[in-house]
Short mmCIF file of C-alpha atoms in Angstrom, two decimals:
data_model
loop_
_atom_site.label_atom_id
_atom_site.label_comp_id
_atom_site.label_asym_id
_atom_site.label_seq_id
_atom_site.Cartn_x
_atom_site.Cartn_y
_atom_site.Cartn_z
CA MET A 1297 -11.71 -7.64 12.51
CA ASN A 1298 -9.10 -5.42 13.57
CA ARG A 1299 -6.00 -4.21 11.64
CA ARG A 1300 -2.48 -5.10 12.46
CA LYS A 1301 0.66 -5.01 10.68
CA SER A 1302 1.43 -7.97 9.02
CA THR A 1303 4.45 -9.40 7.64
CA ILE A 1304 2.51 -12.58 5.31
CA ILE A 1305 2.03 -11.76 2.31
CA TYR A 1306 6.59 -10.28 2.30
CA LEU A 1307 6.80 -14.19 3.42
CA VAL A 1308 4.77 -15.42 0.66
CA MET A 1309 6.18 -13.50 -1.91
CA LEU A 1310 10.18 -14.01 -0.83
CA SER A 1311 8.96 -17.86 -0.21
CA GLY A 1312 8.65 -17.83 -4.20
CA ALA A 1313 11.43 -16.10 -4.87
CA LEU A 1314 14.06 -17.46 -2.77
CA LEU A 1315 12.80 -20.53 -4.28
CA LEU A 1316 12.66 -19.75 -8.01
CA LEU A 1317 16.49 -18.59 -7.11
CA THR A 1318 17.27 -21.55 -5.59
CA ALA A 1319 16.16 -23.97 -8.67
CA ARG A 1320 18.27 -21.89 -11.00
CA CYS A 1321 21.22 -21.85 -8.83
CA SER A 1322 22.79 -25.50 -9.53
CA LYS A 1323 26.27 -24.47 -7.41
CA LEU A 1324 23.86 -23.74 -3.98
CA THR A 1325 24.30 -26.83 -2.01
CA GLU A 1326 23.94 -24.78 1.11
CA LYS A 1327 20.53 -25.58 2.76
CA PRO A 1328 19.13 -23.22 5.53
CA THR A 1329 18.23 -24.55 8.54
CA ASP A 1330 16.15 -20.74 9.48
CA PHE A 1331 14.24 -19.80 6.48
CA VAL A 1332 10.89 -19.06 7.41
CA GLY A 1333 7.93 -18.82 4.81
CA PRO A 1334 4.89 -21.45 4.80
CA ALA A 1335 6.13 -24.53 4.61
CA ASN A 1336 7.48 -24.17 8.26
CA PHE A 1337 5.84 -20.86 9.87
CA TYR A 1338 2.21 -21.80 10.40
CA ASN A 1339 2.43 -23.98 13.81
CA THR A 1340 0.67 -21.80 15.99
CA PRO A 1341 -2.41 -20.62 16.01
CA SER A 1342 -1.06 -17.18 16.22
CA GLN A 1343 1.08 -17.77 13.58
CA ILE A 1344 -2.48 -19.43 11.21
CA GLU A 1345 -4.22 -15.81 13.13
CA SER A 1346 -1.36 -13.77 10.71
CA ALA A 1347 -2.96 -14.34 8.23
CA PHE A 1348 -6.92 -13.62 9.04
CA THR A 1349 -5.42 -10.15 9.41
CA ALA A 1350 -3.29 -10.60 6.62
CA SER A 1351 -6.08 -11.23 4.00
CA MET A 1352 -8.26 -8.07 5.28
CA ASP A 1353 -6.13 -6.18 5.41
CA VAL A 1354 -4.95 -6.01 2.13
CA LEU A 1355 -9.00 -4.98 1.10
CA TYR A 1356 -8.88 -2.55 3.80
CA GLY A 1357 -5.70 -1.82 5.10
CA GLY A 1358 -5.58 1.81 4.84
CA TRP A 1359 -5.89 3.34 0.98
CA THR A 1360 -6.05 -0.32 -0.29
CA PHE A 1361 -9.72 -0.92 -1.24
CA TYR A 1362 -12.35 -1.23 0.59
CA ASP A 1363 -11.51 1.31 3.07
CA TRP A 1364 -12.14 3.97 1.38
CA TYR A 1365 -14.73 3.05 -0.99
CA ASN A 1366 -13.43 2.71 -4.24
CA TYR A 1367 -16.33 3.63 -5.72
CA PRO A 1368 -14.85 5.38 -9.02
CA GLN A 1369 -13.43 1.42 -9.97
CA VAL A 1370 -16.02 -0.50 -8.86
CA PHE A 1371 -19.33 0.82 -7.94
CA GLY A 1372 -19.32 3.44 -10.19
CA ASN A 1373 -22.27 2.56 -11.85
CA ASP A 1374 -24.69 1.92 -9.84
CA ASP A 1375 -27.02 4.47 -9.11
CA GLN A 1376 -26.27 5.75 -5.16
CA VAL A 1377 -22.48 6.99 -5.99
CA ASN A 1378 -22.17 9.95 -8.04
CA GLY A 1379 -20.01 9.74 -11.35
CA GLY A 1380 -20.51 6.49 -12.74
CA ASP A 1381 -21.11 6.56 -16.38
CA LEU A 1382 -21.68 2.75 -17.55
CA VAL A 1383 -17.70 3.97 -19.53
CA ILE A 1384 -15.51 0.92 -18.36
CA GLY A 1385 -12.44 0.51 -19.84
CA GLU A 1386 -10.30 -2.76 -19.60
CA ASP A 1387 -8.93 -1.53 -16.97
CA PHE A 1388 -12.38 -1.09 -15.11
CA GLY A 1389 -11.15 -2.92 -11.99
CA ASN A 1390 -7.36 -4.42 -12.16
CA ASP A 1391 -7.32 -3.88 -8.47
CA CYS A 1392 -10.28 -5.52 -7.22
CA TRP A 1393 -8.91 -8.50 -8.67
CA SER A 1394 -5.71 -8.51 -7.77
CA LYS A 1395 -6.29 -7.33 -3.94
CA HIS A 1396 -9.09 -10.25 -3.78
CA TYR A 1397 -6.40 -13.06 -4.90
CA VAL A 1398 -4.16 -11.30 -2.37
CA ALA A 1399 -6.59 -11.93 0.36
CA ILE A 1400 -7.05 -15.85 -1.08
CA ALA A 1401 -3.56 -15.82 -1.44
CA ASN A 1402 -2.83 -15.74 2.64
CA LEU A 1403 -5.23 -17.94 3.29
CA ASN A 1404 -4.60 -20.96 1.88
CA PRO A 1405 -1.67 -21.85 3.29
CA ALA A 1406 -2.82 -21.11 6.52
CA ILE A 1407 -6.02 -23.58 5.76
CA LYS A 1408 -3.45 -25.77 4.37
CA ALA A 1409 -1.95 -26.01 7.84
CA LEU A 1410 -4.60 -26.84 9.57
CA LEU A 1411 -5.10 -29.23 7.23
CA ASP A 1412 -2.26 -31.57 7.70
CA GLY A 1413 -1.81 -31.19 11.50
CA LYS A 1414 0.80 -28.95 11.92
CA LEU A 1415 -0.83 -27.46 14.93
CA THR A 1416 -0.14 -30.41 16.75
CA THR A 1417 -0.07 -28.75 20.45
CA THR A 1418 -3.60 -27.36 19.32
CA SER A 1419 -6.83 -28.78 20.46
CA GLN A 1420 -9.12 -30.03 17.52
CA GLU A 1421 -11.76 -27.68 18.56
CA ASP A 1422 -9.35 -25.52 18.23
CA GLN A 1423 -8.59 -26.27 14.49
CA ASP A 1424 -12.25 -26.59 13.60
CA ILE A 1425 -12.87 -22.53 15.00
CA LEU A 1426 -9.18 -21.35 12.63
CA MET A 1427 -10.82 -23.92 9.96
CA ALA A 1428 -13.67 -22.19 9.97
CA GLN A 1429 -13.06 -18.04 9.89
CA ALA A 1430 -10.27 -18.73 7.51
CA ARG A 1431 -12.99 -20.72 5.72
CA PHE A 1432 -15.61 -17.82 5.76
CA LEU A 1433 -12.49 -14.86 5.14
CA ARG A 1434 -12.14 -17.28 2.16
CA GLY A 1435 -15.78 -17.88 1.16
CA TRP A 1436 -16.15 -14.56 1.31
CA ASN A 1437 -13.73 -12.99 -1.58
CA TYR A 1438 -14.67 -16.03 -3.83
CA PHE A 1439 -17.93 -14.52 -3.23
CA MET A 1440 -17.16 -11.22 -4.04
CA LEU A 1441 -14.72 -12.02 -7.55
CA VAL A 1442 -17.80 -14.36 -8.82
CA ARG A 1443 -19.90 -12.07 -8.27
CA TYR A 1444 -17.58 -9.43 -10.44
CA TYR A 1445 -16.30 -11.15 -13.16
CA GLY A 1446 -18.41 -14.49 -13.22
CA ASP A 1447 -15.96 -17.11 -14.34
CA VAL A 1448 -12.83 -17.15 -12.07
CA PRO A 1449 -9.82 -19.41 -10.77
CA LEU A 1450 -10.64 -21.37 -8.66
CA ILE A 1451 -6.49 -21.58 -5.82
CA THR A 1452 -7.21 -23.74 -3.73
CA GLU A 1453 -4.78 -25.36 -0.79
CA GLU A 1454 -3.59 -27.81 -3.18
CA THR A 1455 -3.26 -25.21 -5.69
CA ASP A 1456 0.67 -24.28 -7.83
CA PRO A 1457 -0.13 -20.82 -8.52
CA THR A 1458 3.03 -20.73 -10.83
CA SER A 1459 1.39 -23.27 -13.07
CA THR A 1460 -0.19 -22.30 -16.63
CA GLU A 1461 -3.02 -24.56 -16.71
CA ILE A 1462 -5.15 -22.39 -14.55
CA THR A 1463 -8.78 -21.62 -16.45
CA ARG A 1464 -11.70 -20.06 -15.43
CA ALA A 1465 -13.59 -22.17 -13.19
CA PRO A 1466 -18.16 -22.02 -14.74
CA ILE A 1467 -19.84 -20.12 -12.64
CA ALA A 1468 -21.05 -23.11 -10.76
CA GLU A 1469 -18.67 -24.88 -9.66
CA VAL A 1470 -17.40 -21.61 -7.69
CA TYR A 1471 -20.75 -21.44 -6.18
CA ASP A 1472 -20.06 -24.75 -4.51
CA PHE A 1473 -16.95 -23.75 -4.02
CA ILE A 1474 -18.43 -21.10 -1.77
CA ILE A 1475 -21.22 -22.76 0.25
CA ASN A 1476 -19.13 -25.55 1.37
CA ASP A 1477 -16.81 -22.90 2.92
CA LEU A 1478 -19.52 -21.34 4.08
CA THR A 1479 -21.26 -23.90 5.94
CA PHE A 1480 -18.17 -25.34 7.08
CA ALA A 1481 -17.70 -21.88 9.32
CA THR A 1482 -21.94 -22.22 9.87
CA GLN A 1483 -21.54 -24.88 11.78
CA LYS A 1484 -18.01 -24.89 13.92
CA LEU A 1485 -17.75 -20.41 14.37
CA PRO A 1486 -18.64 -19.79 17.46
CA VAL A 1487 -22.52 -18.35 18.36
CA ALA A 1488 -20.21 -14.88 20.23
CA TRP A 1489 -16.78 -13.61 20.64
CA SER A 1490 -15.30 -12.21 23.51
CA GLY A 1491 -13.28 -9.71 24.82
CA ASP A 1492 -10.70 -8.35 22.19
CA GLN A 1493 -11.84 -10.26 19.94
CA ARG A 1494 -15.42 -9.51 19.49
CA ALA A 1495 -14.66 -8.07 15.60
CA ARG A 1496 -14.18 -11.52 14.28
CA PRO A 1497 -17.59 -13.46 12.52
CA ALA A 1498 -19.47 -15.34 14.19
CA MET A 1499 -21.96 -17.71 12.90
CA ASP A 1500 -24.57 -15.78 12.66
CA ALA A 1501 -22.91 -14.07 10.16
CA ALA A 1502 -21.35 -16.82 8.08
CA LYS A 1503 -25.68 -18.39 7.65
CA THR A 1504 -25.98 -14.32 6.32
CA LEU A 1505 -23.41 -14.15 4.14
CA LEU A 1506 -24.95 -18.24 3.04
CA ALA A 1507 -28.26 -16.71 2.80
CA LYS A 1508 -27.14 -13.98 0.36
CA VAL A 1509 -24.84 -16.58 -2.08
CA TYR A 1510 -28.25 -18.94 -2.18
CA ILE A 1511 -30.84 -15.46 -2.40
CA THR A 1512 -28.03 -14.60 -5.30
CA MET A 1513 -28.17 -17.29 -7.01
CA ALA A 1514 -31.64 -17.45 -7.43
CA GLY A 1515 -30.85 -14.54 -9.74
CA TYR A 1516 -29.04 -13.54 -12.12
CA PRO A 1517 -26.82 -15.16 -13.75
CA VAL A 1518 -27.50 -18.77 -12.02
CA ASN A 1519 -31.45 -17.98 -11.60
CA ASP A 1520 -32.46 -21.42 -9.66
CA PRO A 1521 -35.74 -20.11 -7.82
CA SER A 1522 -34.95 -23.43 -5.84
CA ASN A 1523 -32.49 -21.38 -3.64
CA TYR A 1524 -35.03 -19.29 -2.76
CA VAL A 1525 -35.87 -21.46 0.25
CA LYS A 1526 -32.31 -21.45 1.58
CA ALA A 1527 -31.77 -18.12 1.69
CA ARG A 1528 -34.94 -17.75 3.99
CA ASP A 1529 -34.23 -20.44 6.23
CA LEU A 1530 -30.45 -19.54 7.28
CA ALA A 1531 -32.07 -15.87 7.71
CA LYS A 1532 -35.02 -17.39 9.94
CA ALA A 1533 -32.20 -19.35 11.34
CA VAL A 1534 -31.14 -15.74 11.71
CA ILE A 1535 -34.14 -14.02 13.54
CA ASP A 1536 -35.07 -16.70 15.33
CA ALA A 1537 -31.67 -16.83 17.03
CA GLY A 1538 -31.90 -13.70 18.73
CA ASN A 1539 -28.88 -13.21 18.76
CA TYR A 1540 -28.70 -9.65 17.40
CA SER A 1541 -31.66 -7.20 16.34
CA LEU A 1542 -31.88 -3.35 15.08
CA THR A 1543 -30.23 -1.12 17.07
CA PRO A 1544 -33.45 1.56 18.26
CA ASP A 1545 -32.55 4.71 17.41
CA ILE A 1546 -31.94 5.45 13.43
CA ASN A 1547 -29.38 8.53 14.69
CA LYS A 1548 -27.04 5.05 16.83
CA VAL A 1549 -27.04 2.97 14.01
CA PHE A 1550 -23.36 3.96 13.03
CA ALA A 1551 -22.15 5.32 16.26
CA LEU A 1552 -18.84 4.35 17.22
CA GLU A 1553 -20.79 2.69 20.59
CA SER A 1554 -22.81 0.83 18.16
CA GLU A 1555 -19.64 -0.57 16.93
CA PHE A 1556 -19.85 -3.68 18.46
CA GLY A 1557 -23.68 -3.96 18.57
CA PRO A 1558 -26.79 -4.71 18.47
CA GLU A 1559 -26.95 -4.75 14.51
CA PHE A 1560 -23.38 -5.32 13.67
CA MET A 1561 -23.50 -8.62 12.78
CA TRP A 1562 -19.36 -8.45 11.23
CA SER A 1563 -17.28 -4.59 10.12
CA PHE A 1564 -14.32 -3.63 9.68
CA HIS A 1565 -12.90 -1.71 12.90
CA ASN A 1566 -10.84 1.31 13.37
CA SER A 1567 -8.87 1.67 16.13
CA GLN A 1568 -7.07 4.15 17.93
CA GLU A 1569 -3.76 2.91 17.33
CA GLU A 1570 -4.09 2.70 14.01
CA TYR A 1571 -7.47 3.95 11.74
CA VAL A 1572 -7.84 3.70 7.90
CA ILE A 1573 -9.04 6.68 6.28
CA GLU A 1574 -9.90 10.10 7.13
CA PRO A 1575 -13.06 10.96 7.33
CA GLN A 1576 -12.22 13.98 4.52
CA ILE A 1577 -13.44 11.72 2.02
CA PHE A 1578 -17.36 11.79 2.61
CA LEU A 1579 -16.42 15.59 3.78
CA PRO A 1580 -17.44 18.59 2.31
CA GLY A 1581 -14.64 21.54 1.64
CA GLU A 1582 -16.78 24.06 3.94
CA MET A 1583 -15.60 21.42 7.17
CA ALA A 1584 -12.66 19.86 8.99
CA GLY A 1585 -11.29 20.68 5.30
CA GLY A 1586 -13.32 17.99 3.32
CA TRP A 1587 -12.28 16.00 -0.02
CA GLY A 1588 -16.08 15.48 -0.71
CA ASP A 1589 -14.00 12.62 -2.63
CA VAL A 1590 -17.30 10.27 -2.39
CA THR A 1591 -20.98 11.67 -3.20
CA PRO A 1592 -24.50 10.65 -3.86
CA GLU A 1593 -25.88 10.33 -6.86
CA LYS A 1594 -27.87 13.55 -6.91
CA LEU A 1595 -31.06 11.49 -9.08
CA TRP A 1596 -31.27 8.96 -5.69
CA ALA A 1597 -30.75 11.51 -3.31
CA ASP A 1598 -33.56 13.28 -3.67
CA ALA A 1599 -35.63 10.05 -3.90
CA PHE A 1600 -34.06 9.16 -0.56
CA PRO A 1601 -37.54 10.15 1.67
CA ASP A 1602 -38.09 12.44 4.12
CA GLU A 1603 -37.89 10.93 7.35
CA PRO A 1604 -35.57 10.24 9.96
CA ARG A 1605 -33.29 7.59 8.26
CA LYS A 1606 -32.43 9.85 5.45
CA SER A 1607 -30.37 12.74 8.14
CA ALA A 1608 -29.13 9.99 9.94
CA TYR A 1609 -27.91 7.92 7.05
CA LEU A 1610 -26.84 11.86 4.62
CA LEU A 1611 -25.78 14.77 5.91
CA LEU A 1612 -27.98 17.10 4.15
CA ASP A 1613 -26.56 20.30 6.74
CA ASP A 1614 -23.90 20.94 9.46
CA PRO A 1615 -24.54 18.50 12.60
CA TRP A 1616 -21.04 19.51 14.40
CA PHE A 1617 -18.84 22.74 13.39
CA GLY A 1618 -21.76 25.03 13.59
CA THR A 1619 -21.96 27.22 10.77
CA GLY A 1620 -26.19 27.32 9.58
CA THR A 1621 -25.78 25.95 6.67
CA THR A 1622 -27.15 22.85 3.98
CA TYR A 1623 -25.64 21.35 1.04
CA VAL A 1624 -27.40 24.49 -1.21
CA ASP A 1625 -24.43 26.22 1.06
CA TRP A 1626 -22.14 24.10 -0.04
CA GLY A 1627 -22.41 24.79 -3.42
CA ASN A 1628 -23.28 20.56 -4.51
CA ASN A 1629 -26.28 19.63 -6.04
CA ALA A 1630 -27.51 16.55 -3.79
CA PRO A 1631 -26.62 15.52 -0.63
CA PHE A 1632 -23.27 14.02 0.94
CA LEU A 1633 -22.33 10.72 2.75
CA LYS A 1634 -23.03 10.76 6.70
CA LYS A 1635 -23.31 6.61 7.46
CA TYR A 1636 -19.34 6.63 8.41
CA LEU A 1637 -19.45 10.27 9.83
CA TYR A 1638 -19.66 9.57 13.79
CA ASP A 1639 -16.65 11.16 14.88
CA THR A 1640 -16.01 13.75 16.85
CA PRO A 1641 -15.29 16.63 15.28
CA GLU A 1642 -12.47 17.11 16.87
CA ASN A 1643 -11.65 13.62 15.36
CA MET A 1644 -12.47 14.82 11.87
CA GLU A 1645 -10.82 18.14 12.60
CA LYS A 1646 -7.38 15.99 12.94
CA ASN A 1647 -8.20 13.99 9.89
CA VAL A 1648 -8.72 11.03 11.52
CA SER A 1649 -11.17 8.30 12.73
CA TYR A 1650 -12.30 4.87 14.60
CA GLU A 1651 -15.58 4.04 12.78
CA CYS A 1652 -16.00 0.80 11.62
CA GLN A 1653 -17.38 -0.20 8.64
CA PRO A 1654 -20.10 -2.97 8.35
CA ILE A 1655 -19.70 -5.39 5.45
CA ILE A 1656 -22.90 -7.61 7.03
CA ARG A 1657 -25.60 -6.15 9.15
CA TYR A 1658 -28.96 -7.04 11.71
CA ALA A 1659 -31.01 -4.92 9.19
CA ASP A 1660 -29.81 -7.62 5.67
CA ALA A 1661 -30.81 -10.66 7.46
CA LEU A 1662 -33.83 -9.17 7.86
CA LEU A 1663 -34.76 -7.68 4.01
CA LEU A 1664 -32.91 -10.39 2.81
CA PHE A 1665 -35.62 -13.74 4.79
CA ALA A 1666 -38.13 -10.82 3.63
CA GLU A 1667 -37.38 -11.05 -0.27
CA ALA A 1668 -36.87 -14.62 -0.24
CA GLU A 1669 -39.83 -15.51 2.42
CA ASN A 1670 -42.13 -13.51 -0.93
CA GLN A 1671 -40.71 -15.56 -3.98
CA VAL A 1672 -41.35 -18.97 -2.34
CA ASN A 1673 -45.12 -18.11 -0.01
CA GLY A 1674 -46.29 -14.76 -1.18
CA PRO A 1675 -46.19 -11.32 0.87
CA THR A 1676 -46.67 -12.81 3.71
CA GLN A 1677 -47.52 -11.56 7.08
CA ALA A 1678 -44.00 -12.54 8.54
CA ALA A 1679 -42.20 -11.03 5.52
CA CYS A 1680 -44.42 -8.09 5.82
CA ASP A 1681 -43.76 -7.81 9.37
CA ALA A 1682 -39.76 -8.41 8.52
CA VAL A 1683 -38.89 -5.09 6.71
CA ASN A 1684 -41.44 -3.24 8.85
CA GLN A 1685 -39.05 -3.24 11.90
CA ILE A 1686 -36.33 -1.31 9.22
CA ILE A 1687 -39.56 1.65 7.75
CA ASN A 1688 -40.71 1.81 11.22
CA ARG A 1689 -36.97 2.52 12.73
CA ALA A 1690 -36.45 4.56 9.87
CA THR A 1691 -39.95 6.88 10.44
CA GLY A 1692 -39.33 6.67 13.83
CA GLY A 1693 -42.97 5.69 14.04
CA VAL A 1694 -44.30 8.42 11.58
CA PRO A 1695 -47.16 6.69 9.32
CA ASN A 1696 -44.51 7.74 5.25
CA PRO A 1697 -46.67 7.84 2.34
CA LEU A 1698 -43.66 7.78 0.42
CA ASP A 1699 -41.49 4.73 2.61
CA PRO A 1700 -45.31 2.89 3.13
CA LEU A 1701 -45.18 0.13 5.70
CA PHE A 1702 -45.74 -3.34 4.02
CA THR A 1703 -48.71 -5.22 3.83
CA THR A 1704 -50.64 -8.13 2.73
CA SER A 1705 -52.05 -6.92 0.04
CA MET A 1706 -49.31 -6.41 -2.03
CA SER A 1707 -49.11 -8.44 -4.52
CA LYS A 1708 -45.72 -10.70 -5.13
CA GLN A 1709 -43.50 -8.58 -8.10
CA GLU A 1710 -44.78 -5.23 -6.06
CA PHE A 1711 -43.80 -6.51 -2.77
CA ASP A 1712 -40.19 -8.28 -4.50
CA ASP A 1713 -39.93 -4.16 -6.23
CA ALA A 1714 -40.94 -2.79 -3.79
CA VAL A 1715 -37.64 -3.84 -0.68
CA ILE A 1716 -35.39 -4.23 -3.66
CA GLN A 1717 -36.15 -0.49 -2.89
CA GLN A 1718 -35.72 -0.44 0.98
CA ARG A 1719 -31.90 -2.42 0.57
CA SER A 1720 -31.26 0.11 -1.60
CA TRP A 1721 -32.21 2.80 1.62
CA GLU A 1722 -31.10 1.36 4.28
CA LEU A 1723 -27.85 -0.14 2.90
CA CYS A 1724 -26.88 2.49 0.87
CA PHE A 1725 -23.07 2.81 0.58
CA GLU A 1726 -22.18 -0.68 2.02
CA TYR A 1727 -21.08 -2.39 -1.42
CA ASP A 1728 -24.86 -3.99 -1.72
CA ARG A 1729 -26.84 -2.18 -4.43
CA TRP A 1730 -24.44 -3.12 -6.84
CA PHE A 1731 -25.19 -6.25 -6.18
CA ASP A 1732 -28.62 -5.88 -6.11
CA ILE A 1733 -29.23 -4.17 -9.19
CA CYS A 1734 -26.58 -7.12 -11.18
CA ARG A 1735 -28.67 -9.85 -9.28
CA LYS A 1736 -32.60 -8.56 -10.59
CA ARG A 1737 -30.76 -7.42 -14.30
CA ILE A 1738 -32.11 -4.14 -13.31
CA LEU A 1739 -29.29 -1.69 -14.57
CA ASP A 1740 -30.51 -0.67 -17.60
CA LYS A 1741 -33.70 1.41 -15.21
CA VAL A 1742 -31.62 2.46 -13.02
CA THR A 1743 -29.31 3.80 -14.31
CA ASP A 1744 -28.34 7.80 -15.17
CA PRO A 1745 -31.14 8.38 -17.69
CA ASP A 1746 -28.27 10.86 -19.49
CA TYR A 1747 -25.98 7.83 -19.31
CA GLY A 1748 -28.28 5.61 -20.27
CA GLN A 1749 -26.93 5.33 -23.93
CA ASN A 1750 -23.98 3.47 -22.83
CA PHE A 1751 -26.15 1.20 -21.25
CA SER A 1752 -24.36 -2.64 -22.46
CA PRO A 1753 -25.33 -6.37 -21.07
CA ASN A 1754 -21.98 -7.15 -21.02
CA ASP A 1755 -21.38 -3.71 -17.80
CA TYR A 1756 -22.85 -6.82 -15.45
CA LEU A 1757 -19.43 -8.18 -15.76
CA MET A 1758 -16.11 -6.68 -15.27
CA PRO A 1759 -13.11 -7.20 -17.37
CA ILE A 1760 -10.52 -9.58 -16.87
CA PRO A 1761 -7.25 -7.81 -16.21
CA GLN A 1762 -5.08 -7.40 -18.96
CA LYS A 1763 -1.57 -8.14 -17.21
CA ASP A 1764 -3.33 -11.81 -16.55
CA LEU A 1765 -4.64 -12.28 -20.01
CA ARG A 1766 -1.19 -11.58 -21.49
CA LEU A 1767 0.57 -13.46 -18.50
CA ASN A 1768 -1.68 -16.40 -18.99
CA LYS A 1769 -2.41 -17.93 -22.26
CA ASN A 1770 -5.63 -20.13 -20.63
CA LEU A 1771 -7.87 -17.19 -19.37
CA THR A 1772 -10.64 -15.95 -21.16
CA GLN A 1773 -11.15 -12.25 -22.08
CA ASN A 1774 -16.26 -11.67 -20.15
CA PRO A 1775 -18.10 -10.29 -22.84
CA GLY A 1776 -17.63 -7.38 -24.42
CA TYR A 1777 -14.24 -6.51 -23.87
CA ASN A 1778 -10.53 -7.04 -25.61
CA ASN A 1779 -8.59 -9.69 -25.10
CA PRO A 1780 -4.39 -9.40 -26.25
CA ASN A 1781 -4.77 -12.80 -26.96
CA GLY A 1782 -8.32 -12.79 -28.60
CA LYS A 1783 -10.08 -15.51 -27.12
#
């Protein structure tokens, strides 16, 4: 989705403040007729769509949250990024909680307007497509929240957000809500978008996201393996549809010309009108004044197989500026990240990048299918073929003993371990690894041995923010973290 400025969030906040002021000032009897708020705003498709933009802007809108790869606050404790030590303070993840709920607060009034039939001049088909986009985004936000925090407040279009009765809904209830939202999206989103709408999520993106929901529910903390069948069938439907495919050349996967296909199913798109963050966050100081804020963990980078994919995804040397240097010369003990450095050297020198950030890729659909198929039927040829597409691209078709092809002679556990490792390499730094670690319950096995003594099973969930606990006495805290209310 493209980033454009939106005033929806400010309108919502302003309307709430003015309504509160009116309620307290009994002498005010005038009834304004030109006030713009949620009750009289969402009357056209463009107004509904502005809520979608606002919901993404709060998460990807330029040094907001996901746009700058906020690993220190949320994903710093996976085994890919450098710096995590499994010391999780009580304020860890506060922005994650608040920003996702602001995004949801932008979506709920738009959903309510559609349910209330406010778009009287818009066809039902077009209203369904608008609703599908809104529920896709809301489902995605709640999927992120439930994996971070477990039980979370379920704020819907019918909820009074000022109520003191809001509590944390059980994980099972949250997942039911997510499934309902995403199922609707799989039924009503178009197969494809065209023109300037190509950045929007289409049907296969919803199916892949729902497959990921089911495969997550098959593992920790829901632990219902029957969901593997549902995940497999959805991922297979995406594969069989043939609307997406792997970008053949590993060096072109993240190139600017690949942003609308064939592999990227849903991404956050930058543009020349507006871009999100400077590429310096990923660049070493020796190149374009880089800051090098986000770098891979040395143990993980050392274990990454030497193959074309490594040089396509990790910055091992200088491919642009003619210095002839490598990461060793830059004084770093590990490579830098290259996935988000495919813009031109000229733009990087200007502190500009128009590269999009993927949220769902076709490679993920292949890996989801392979994992789920193996869990249902063992390492079938279909499961092997799905992963081997990715490996053959990664190796350039050259056999690599460090990254071997999958075979049906593997045991179910060997296959599962290998596909999770393949996800770590292929989807690195795309906000997937932490969730894979959590659902497979392997944090103690993959964390840096230097920090192993800091591990606790409580680390799989982040703390509920202290300020929310103080404001709402009905909220409870996750195990292992302080609650100012004693709950």
